Every structure is written in structure tokens, then in C-alpha cells.
Amino acid sequence: SLETDAEAIRPVILSAAREEIHLILQALNQVEKNMEPCGQEADEMRAMLVKTRQFYKEMDNFMELMNQFSLKELIEILEREKK
């Protein structure tokens, strides 16, 4: 049957999202490793990889923080901080 309870499916969704983030980070690491022989001509691509990796690390941290609170708590926190 289809699960419709948001609190019940939230951990599954967060886990899947974090797994996808980790796979992307692994792929970025592999791309960077494969670029090592390219030398200086790949510097622009390396800079882009650094920014992209930072984004995904921040998203992973965000997902971990989200996992520590219920949906109701997250909404309360965000509403309280909204300006």
C-alpha cells in the first residue's frame, strides 16, 4: 500500500537523497583523479569541481541536520527564523 504519512517516509527520502549525494561526491573525486595527468589546462575544471563538491558537502550537512528534527519542528524553526 502507498505510504502517505510524511513522518514515516521522511527518513527514507532523506536517506535516498544522502546516498545520491555521496555517489555524486564519489564521482566528482574520480573525475578529479582522472584529470591529474591533464596538468594546467584542467585548472578551470578543477576550480569548478571544488565549488561543486562544496555544494554537495553542504547539502549532505543540510540533510543530516534535517534528519535530527521532525517536520513539525523544522517548520517551527524555519518560521521562527523567517524575517
PDB file of N, CA and C in Angstrom:
ATOM      1  N   SER A   1       0.833  -1.190   0.000  1.00  0.00           N
ATOM      2  CA  SER A   1       0.000   0.000   0.000  1.00  0.00           C
ATOM      3  C   SER A   1       0.874   1.249   0.000  1.00  0.00           C
ATOM      4  N   LEU A   2       0.327   2.320  -0.470  1.00  0.00           N
ATOM      5  CA  LEU A   2       1.046   3.583  -0.579  1.00  0.00           C
ATOM      6  C   LEU A   2       1.125   4.257   0.783  1.00  0.00           C
ATOM      7  N   GLU A   3       2.344   4.595   1.186  1.00  0.00           N
ATOM      8  CA  GLU A   3       2.566   5.280   2.467  1.00  0.00           C
ATOM      9  C   GLU A   3       2.308   6.770   2.261  1.00  0.00           C
ATOM     10  N   THR A   4       1.462   7.334   3.119  1.00  0.00           N
ATOM     11  CA  THR A   4       1.145   8.757   2.990  1.00  0.00           C
ATOM     12  C   THR A   4       1.527   9.565   4.230  1.00  0.00           C
ATOM     13  N   ASP A   5       2.032   8.902   5.263  1.00  0.00           N
ATOM     14  CA  ASP A   5       2.447   9.602   6.475  1.00  0.00           C
ATOM     15  C   ASP A   5       3.823  10.231   6.238  1.00  0.00           C
ATOM     16  N   ALA A   6       3.863  11.557   6.229  1.00  0.00           N
ATOM     17  CA  ALA A   6       5.104  12.275   5.910  1.00  0.00           C
ATOM     18  C   ALA A   6       6.241  11.915   6.860  1.00  0.00           C
ATOM     19  N   GLU A   7       5.951  11.779   8.134  1.00  0.00           N
ATOM     20  CA  GLU A   7       6.994  11.448   9.110  1.00  0.00           C
ATOM     21  C   GLU A   7       7.534  10.041   8.886  1.00  0.00           C
ATOM     22  N   ALA A   8       6.689   9.138   8.394  1.00  0.00           N
ATOM     23  CA  ALA A   8       7.128   7.767   8.158  1.00  0.00           C
ATOM     24  C   ALA A   8       8.031   7.665   6.927  1.00  0.00           C
ATOM     25  N   ILE A   9       7.741   8.442   5.886  1.00  0.00           N
ATOM     26  CA  ILE A   9       8.537   8.331   4.665  1.00  0.00           C
ATOM     27  C   ILE A   9       9.725   9.286   4.631  1.00  0.00           C
ATOM     28  N   ARG A  10       9.722  10.277   5.499  1.00  0.00           N
ATOM     29  CA  ARG A  10      10.802  11.269   5.516  1.00  0.00           C
ATOM     30  C   ARG A  10      12.187  10.641   5.677  1.00  0.00           C
ATOM     31  N   PRO A  11      12.391   9.720   6.639  1.00  0.00           N
ATOM     32  CA  PRO A  11      13.734   9.132   6.779  1.00  0.00           C
ATOM     33  C   PRO A  11      14.185   8.376   5.521  1.00  0.00           C
ATOM     34  N   VAL A  12      13.257   7.738   4.852  1.00  0.00           N
ATOM     35  CA  VAL A  12      13.591   7.001   3.633  1.00  0.00           C
ATOM     36  C   VAL A  12      14.018   7.969   2.541  1.00  0.00           C
ATOM     37  N   ILE A  13      13.274   9.058   2.393  1.00  0.00           N
ATOM     38  CA  ILE A  13      13.598  10.062   1.373  1.00  0.00           C
ATOM     39  C   ILE A  13      14.940  10.721   1.681  1.00  0.00           C
ATOM     40  N   LEU A  14      15.156  11.086   2.933  1.00  0.00           N
ATOM     41  CA  LEU A  14      16.425  11.715   3.312  1.00  0.00           C
ATOM     42  C   LEU A  14      17.593  10.759   3.101  1.00  0.00           C
ATOM     43  N   SER A  15      17.395   9.512   3.441  1.00  0.00           N
ATOM     44  CA  SER A  15      18.444   8.515   3.249  1.00  0.00           C
ATOM     45  C   SER A  15      18.782   8.354   1.772  1.00  0.00           C
ATOM     46  N   ALA A  16      17.772   8.283   0.931  1.00  0.00           N
ATOM     47  CA  ALA A  16      17.996   8.157  -0.514  1.00  0.00           C
ATOM     48  C   ALA A  16      18.706   9.389  -1.064  1.00  0.00           C
ATOM     49  N   ALA A  17      18.315  10.565  -0.593  1.00  0.00           N
ATOM     50  CA  ALA A  17      18.950  11.800  -1.053  1.00  0.00           C
ATOM     51  C   ALA A  17      20.415  11.839  -0.625  1.00  0.00           C
ATOM     52  N   ARG A  18      20.692  11.451   0.606  1.00  0.00           N
ATOM     53  CA  ARG A  18      22.075  11.457   1.086  1.00  0.00           C
ATOM     54  C   ARG A  18      22.912  10.423   0.341  1.00  0.00           C
ATOM     55  N   GLU A  19      22.318   9.280   0.036  1.00  0.00           N
ATOM     56  CA  GLU A  19      23.041   8.268  -0.733  1.00  0.00           C
ATOM     57  C   GLU A  19      23.397   8.811  -2.120  1.00  0.00           C
ATOM     58  N   GLU A  20      22.455   9.501  -2.736  1.00  0.00           N
ATOM     59  CA  GLU A  20      22.715  10.099  -4.047  1.00  0.00           C
ATOM     60  C   GLU A  20      23.817  11.156  -3.953  1.00  0.00           C
ATOM     61  N   ILE A  21      23.795  11.957  -2.917  1.00  0.00           N
ATOM     62  CA  ILE A  21      24.832  12.970  -2.710  1.00  0.00           C
ATOM     63  C   ILE A  21      26.198  12.299  -2.576  1.00  0.00           C
ATOM     64  N   HIS A  22      26.265  11.218  -1.801  1.00  0.00           N
ATOM     65  CA  HIS A  22      27.538  10.527  -1.615  1.00  0.00           C
ATOM     66  C   HIS A  22      28.044   9.939  -2.931  1.00  0.00           C
ATOM     67  N   LEU A  23      27.128   9.408  -3.752  1.00  0.00           N
ATOM     68  CA  LEU A  23      27.531   8.882  -5.058  1.00  0.00           C
ATOM     69  C   LEU A  23      28.075   9.988  -5.960  1.00  0.00           C
ATOM     70  N   ILE A  24      27.432  11.150  -5.917  1.00  0.00           N
ATOM     71  CA  ILE A  24      27.900  12.292  -6.718  1.00  0.00           C
ATOM     72  C   ILE A  24      29.286  12.728  -6.241  1.00  0.00           C
ATOM     73  N   LEU A  25      29.479  12.788  -4.926  1.00  0.00           N
ATOM     74  CA  LEU A  25      30.784  13.173  -4.390  1.00  0.00           C
ATOM     75  C   LEU A  25      31.866  12.176  -4.801  1.00  0.00           C
ATOM     76  N   GLN A  26      31.532  10.883  -4.792  1.00  0.00           N
ATOM     77  CA  GLN A  26      32.487   9.866  -5.244  1.00  0.00           C
ATOM     78  C   GLN A  26      32.832  10.074  -6.721  1.00  0.00           C
ATOM     79  N   ALA A  27      31.827  10.371  -7.522  1.00  0.00           N
ATOM     80  CA  ALA A  27      32.047  10.604  -8.949  1.00  0.00           C
ATOM     81  C   ALA A  27      32.928  11.837  -9.167  1.00  0.00           C
ATOM     82  N   LEU A  28      32.678  12.900  -8.411  1.00  0.00           N
ATOM     83  CA  LEU A  28      33.500  14.107  -8.524  1.00  0.00           C
ATOM     84  C   LEU A  28      34.953  13.815  -8.153  1.00  0.00           C
ATOM     85  N   ASN A  29      35.149  13.012  -7.117  1.00  0.00           N
ATOM     86  CA  ASN A  29      36.508  12.636  -6.718  1.00  0.00           C
ATOM     87  C   ASN A  29      37.199  11.849  -7.832  1.00  0.00           C
ATOM     88  N   GLN A  30      36.449  10.943  -8.466  1.00  0.00           N
ATOM     89  CA  GLN A  30      37.022  10.148  -9.546  1.00  0.00           C
ATOM     90  C   GLN A  30      37.365  11.020 -10.756  1.00  0.00           C
ATOM     91  N   VAL A  31      36.489  11.954 -11.076  1.00  0.00           N
ATOM     92  CA  VAL A  31      36.765  12.866 -12.196  1.00  0.00           C
ATOM     93  C   VAL A  31      38.041  13.656 -11.920  1.00  0.00           C
ATOM     94  N   GLU A  32      38.150  14.161 -10.701  1.00  0.00           N
ATOM     95  CA  GLU A  32      39.338  14.942 -10.354  1.00  0.00           C
ATOM     96  C   GLU A  32      40.601  14.083 -10.451  1.00  0.00           C
ATOM     97  N   LYS A  33      40.505  12.853  -9.971  1.00  0.00           N
ATOM     98  CA  LYS A  33      41.647  11.948 -10.040  1.00  0.00           C
ATOM     99  C   LYS A  33      42.030  11.673 -11.503  1.00  0.00           C
ATOM    100  N   ASN A  34      41.028  11.502 -12.356  1.00  0.00           N
ATOM    101  CA  ASN A  34      41.288  11.245 -13.777  1.00  0.00           C
ATOM    102  C   ASN A  34      41.891  12.458 -14.479  1.00  0.00           C
ATOM    103  N   MET A  35      41.690  13.636 -13.914  1.00  0.00           N
ATOM    104  CA  MET A  35      42.200  14.873 -14.515  1.00  0.00           C
ATOM    105  C   MET A  35      43.654  15.145 -14.144  1.00  0.00           C
ATOM    106  N   GLU A  36      44.200  14.427 -13.188  1.00  0.00           N
ATOM    107  CA  GLU A  36      45.565  14.685 -12.718  1.00  0.00           C
ATOM    108  C   GLU A  36      46.582  14.734 -13.860  1.00  0.00           C
ATOM    109  N   PRO A  37      46.522  13.821 -14.831  1.00  0.00           N
ATOM    110  CA  PRO A  37      47.519  13.878 -15.912  1.00  0.00           C
ATOM    111  C   PRO A  37      47.321  15.069 -16.859  1.00  0.00           C
ATOM    112  N   CYS A  38      46.197  15.745 -16.792  1.00  0.00           N
ATOM    113  CA  CYS A  38      45.902  16.842 -17.723  1.00  0.00           C
ATOM    114  C   CYS A  38      46.667  18.117 -17.406  1.00  0.00           C
ATOM    115  N   GLY A  39      47.210  18.200 -16.212  1.00  0.00           N
ATOM    116  CA  GLY A  39      48.028  19.350 -15.849  1.00  0.00           C
ATOM    117  C   GLY A  39      47.254  20.653 -15.786  1.00  0.00           C
ATOM    118  N   GLN A  40      47.924  21.718 -16.176  1.00  0.00           N
ATOM    119  CA  GLN A  40      47.417  23.071 -16.010  1.00  0.00           C
ATOM    120  C   GLN A  40      46.182  23.361 -16.859  1.00  0.00           C
ATOM    121  N   GLU A  41      46.058  22.708 -18.015  1.00  0.00           N
ATOM    122  CA  GLU A  41      44.917  23.007 -18.875  1.00  0.00           C
ATOM    123  C   GLU A  41      43.580  22.623 -18.220  1.00  0.00           C
ATOM    124  N   ALA A  42      43.618  21.815 -17.175  1.00  0.00           N
ATOM    125  CA  ALA A  42      42.397  21.403 -16.492  1.00  0.00           C
ATOM    126  C   ALA A  42      42.111  22.227 -15.242  1.00  0.00           C
ATOM    127  N   ASP A  43      42.869  23.293 -15.011  1.00  0.00           N
ATOM    128  CA  ASP A  43      42.703  24.094 -13.784  1.00  0.00           C
ATOM    129  C   ASP A  43      41.310  24.693 -13.651  1.00  0.00           C
ATOM    130  N   GLU A  44      40.751  25.165 -14.754  1.00  0.00           N
ATOM    131  CA  GLU A  44      39.403  25.752 -14.708  1.00  0.00           C
ATOM    132  C   GLU A  44      38.376  24.698 -14.301  1.00  0.00           C
ATOM    133  N   MET A  45      38.536  23.500 -14.838  1.00  0.00           N
ATOM    134  CA  MET A  45      37.629  22.406 -14.487  1.00  0.00           C
ATOM    135  C   MET A  45      37.802  22.015 -13.025  1.00  0.00           C
ATOM    136  N   ARG A  46      39.033  22.016 -12.539  1.00  0.00           N
ATOM    137  CA  ARG A  46      39.271  21.690 -11.121  1.00  0.00           C
ATOM    138  C   ARG A  46      38.591  22.706 -10.209  1.00  0.00           C
ATOM    139  N   ALA A  47      38.658  23.981 -10.569  1.00  0.00           N
ATOM    140  CA  ALA A  47      38.012  25.031  -9.772  1.00  0.00           C
ATOM    141  C   ALA A  47      36.499  24.794  -9.724  1.00  0.00           C
ATOM    142  N   MET A  48      35.939  24.393 -10.846  1.00  0.00           N
ATOM    143  CA  MET A  48      34.507  24.102 -10.891  1.00  0.00           C
ATOM    144  C   MET A  48      34.177  22.876 -10.026  1.00  0.00           C
ATOM    145  N   LEU A  49      35.050  21.884 -10.053  1.00  0.00           N
ATOM    146  CA  LEU A  49      34.844  20.696  -9.224  1.00  0.00           C
ATOM    147  C   LEU A  49      34.878  21.043  -7.739  1.00  0.00           C
ATOM    148  N   VAL A  50      35.774  21.935  -7.353  1.00  0.00           N
ATOM    149  CA  VAL A  50      35.867  22.350  -5.947  1.00  0.00           C
ATOM    150  C   VAL A  50      34.553  22.992  -5.505  1.00  0.00           C
ATOM    151  N   LYS A  51      34.017  23.892  -6.326  1.00  0.00           N
ATOM    152  CA  LYS A  51      32.747  24.554  -5.989  1.00  0.00           C
ATOM    153  C   LYS A  51      31.603  23.554  -5.943  1.00  0.00           C
ATOM    154  N   THR A  52      31.582  22.644  -6.891  1.00  0.00           N
ATOM    155  CA  THR A  52      30.509  21.644  -6.945  1.00  0.00           C
ATOM    156  C   THR A  52      30.590  20.714  -5.747  1.00  0.00           C
ATOM    157  N   ARG A  53      31.801  20.281  -5.403  1.00  0.00           N
ATOM    158  CA  ARG A  53      31.978  19.399  -4.247  1.00  0.00           C
ATOM    159  C   ARG A  53      31.526  20.105  -2.964  1.00  0.00           C
ATOM    160  N   GLN A  54      31.866  21.377  -2.823  1.00  0.00           N
ATOM    161  CA  GLN A  54      31.462  22.144  -1.643  1.00  0.00           C
ATOM    162  C   GLN A  54      29.945  22.207  -1.542  1.00  0.00           C
ATOM    163  N   PHE A  55      29.266  22.430  -2.667  1.00  0.00           N
ATOM    164  CA  PHE A  55      27.804  22.461  -2.690  1.00  0.00           C
ATOM    165  C   PHE A  55      27.225  21.145  -2.172  1.00  0.00           C
ATOM    166  N   TYR A  56      27.728  20.027  -2.684  1.00  0.00           N
ATOM    167  CA  TYR A  56      27.184  18.735  -2.278  1.00  0.00           C
ATOM    168  C   TYR A  56      27.527  18.387  -0.834  1.00  0.00           C
ATOM    169  N   LYS A  57      28.679  18.829  -0.348  1.00  0.00           N
ATOM    170  CA  LYS A  57      29.006  18.623   1.068  1.00  0.00           C
ATOM    171  C   LYS A  57      28.052  19.425   1.950  1.00  0.00           C
ATOM    172  N   GLU A  58      27.740  20.649   1.535  1.00  0.00           N
ATOM    173  CA  GLU A  58      26.788  21.462   2.298  1.00  0.00           C
ATOM    174  C   GLU A  58      25.396  20.839   2.263  1.00  0.00           C
ATOM    175  N   MET A  59      25.006  20.307   1.109  1.00  0.00           N
ATOM    176  CA  MET A  59      23.701  19.642   1.013  1.00  0.00           C
ATOM    177  C   MET A  59      23.646  18.407   1.906  1.00  0.00           C
ATOM    178  N   ASP A  60      24.747  17.661   1.977  1.00  0.00           N
ATOM    179  CA  ASP A  60      24.799  16.487   2.849  1.00  0.00           C
ATOM    180  C   ASP A  60      24.651  16.913   4.306  1.00  0.00           C
ATOM    181  N   ASN A  61      25.326  17.982   4.677  1.00  0.00           N
ATOM    182  CA  ASN A  61      25.212  18.508   6.038  1.00  0.00           C
ATOM    183  C   ASN A  61      23.775  18.952   6.326  1.00  0.00           C
ATOM    184  N   PHE A  62      23.173  19.621   5.344  1.00  0.00           N
ATOM    185  CA  PHE A  62      21.787  20.066   5.477  1.00  0.00           C
ATOM    186  C   PHE A  62      20.847  18.870   5.688  1.00  0.00           C
ATOM    187  N   MET A  63      21.041  17.829   4.904  1.00  0.00           N
ATOM    188  CA  MET A  63      20.201  16.629   5.047  1.00  0.00           C
ATOM    189  C   MET A  63      20.391  15.986   6.417  1.00  0.00           C
ATOM    190  N   GLU A  64      21.627  15.963   6.903  1.00  0.00           N
ATOM    191  CA  GLU A  64      21.891  15.405   8.226  1.00  0.00           C
ATOM    192  C   GLU A  64      21.190  16.230   9.303  1.00  0.00           C
ATOM    193  N   LEU A  65      21.233  17.554   9.174  1.00  0.00           N
ATOM    194  CA  LEU A  65      20.536  18.405  10.137  1.00  0.00           C
ATOM    195  C   LEU A  65      19.027  18.188  10.076  1.00  0.00           C
ATOM    196  N   MET A  66      18.493  18.065   8.868  1.00  0.00           N
ATOM    197  CA  MET A  66      17.054  17.827   8.713  1.00  0.00           C
ATOM    198  C   MET A  66      16.636  16.522   9.372  1.00  0.00           C
ATOM    199  N   ASN A  67      17.524  15.557   9.356  1.00  0.00           N
ATOM    200  CA  ASN A  67      17.229  14.244   9.918  1.00  0.00           C
ATOM    201  C   ASN A  67      17.098  14.281  11.443  1.00  0.00           C
ATOM    202  N   GLN A  68      17.589  15.337  12.054  1.00  0.00           N
ATOM    203  CA  GLN A  68      17.578  15.437  13.513  1.00  0.00           C
ATOM    204  C   GLN A  68      16.274  15.999  14.077  1.00  0.00           C
ATOM    205  N   PHE A  69      15.384  16.479  13.202  1.00  0.00           N
ATOM    206  CA  PHE A  69      14.148  17.104  13.646  1.00  0.00           C
ATOM    207  C   PHE A  69      12.954  16.511  12.910  1.00  0.00           C
ATOM    208  N   SER A  70      11.793  16.591  13.539  1.00  0.00           N
ATOM    209  CA  SER A  70      10.564  16.188  12.859  1.00  0.00           C
ATOM    210  C   SER A  70      10.164  17.296  11.879  1.00  0.00           C
ATOM    211  N   LEU A  71       9.250  16.990  10.993  1.00  0.00           N
ATOM    212  CA  LEU A  71       8.773  18.015  10.062  1.00  0.00           C
ATOM    213  C   LEU A  71       8.171  19.198  10.804  1.00  0.00           C
ATOM    214  N   LYS A  72       7.414  18.909  11.835  1.00  0.00           N
ATOM    215  CA  LYS A  72       6.794  19.979  12.622  1.00  0.00           C
ATOM    216  C   LYS A  72       7.860  20.869  13.253  1.00  0.00           C
ATOM    217  N   GLU A  73       8.900  20.254  13.809  1.00  0.00           N
ATOM    218  CA  GLU A  73       9.982  21.028  14.417  1.00  0.00           C
ATOM    219  C   GLU A  73      10.710  21.875  13.375  1.00  0.00           C
ATOM    220  N   LEU A  74      10.958  21.291  12.205  1.00  0.00           N
ATOM    221  CA  LEU A  74      11.626  22.044  11.138  1.00  0.00           C
ATOM    222  C   LEU A  74      10.804  23.248  10.712  1.00  0.00           C
ATOM    223  N   ILE A  75       9.507  23.059  10.561  1.00  0.00           N
ATOM    224  CA  ILE A  75       8.630  24.169  10.177  1.00  0.00           C
ATOM    225  C   ILE A  75       8.653  25.249  11.245  1.00  0.00           C
ATOM    226  N   GLU A  76       8.593  24.835  12.522  1.00  0.00           N
ATOM    227  CA  GLU A  76       8.635  25.816  13.609  1.00  0.00           C
ATOM    228  C   GLU A  76       9.959  26.596  13.604  1.00  0.00           C
ATOM    229  N   ILE A  77      11.060  25.898  13.416  1.00  0.00           N
ATOM    230  CA  ILE A  77      12.365  26.560  13.383  1.00  0.00           C
ATOM    231  C   ILE A  77      12.444  27.558  12.238  1.00  0.00           C
ATOM    232  N   LEU A  78      12.021  27.129  11.061  1.00  0.00           N
ATOM    233  CA  LEU A  78      12.091  27.992   9.881  1.00  0.00           C
ATOM    234  C   LEU A  78      11.140  29.170   9.996  1.00  0.00           C
ATOM    235  N   GLU A  79       9.957  28.947  10.510  1.00  0.00           N
ATOM    236  CA  GLU A  79       9.002  30.042  10.685  1.00  0.00           C
ATOM    237  C   GLU A  79       9.544  31.059  11.680  1.00  0.00           C
ATOM    238  N   ARG A  80      10.172  30.573  12.734  1.00  0.00           N
ATOM    239  CA  ARG A  80      10.720  31.451  13.769  1.00  0.00           C
ATOM    240  C   ARG A  80      11.854  32.305  13.193  1.00  0.00           C
ATOM    241  N   GLU A  81      12.642  31.726  12.297  1.00  0.00           N
ATOM    242  CA  GLU A  81      13.786  32.440  11.715  1.00  0.00           C
ATOM    243  C   GLU A  81      13.412  33.289  10.504  1.00  0.00           C
ATOM    244  N   LYS A  82      12.206  33.098  10.001  1.00  0.00           N
ATOM    245  CA  LYS A  82      11.766  33.859   8.824  1.00  0.00           C
ATOM    246  C   LYS A  82      11.656  35.328   9.183  1.00  0.00           C
ATOM    247  N   LYS A  83      12.087  36.189   8.295  1.00  0.00           N
ATOM    248  CA  LYS A  83      12.068  37.623   8.593  1.00  0.00           C
ATOM    249  C   LYS A  83      11.068  38.339   7.761  1.00  0.00           C
TER     250      LYS A  83
END
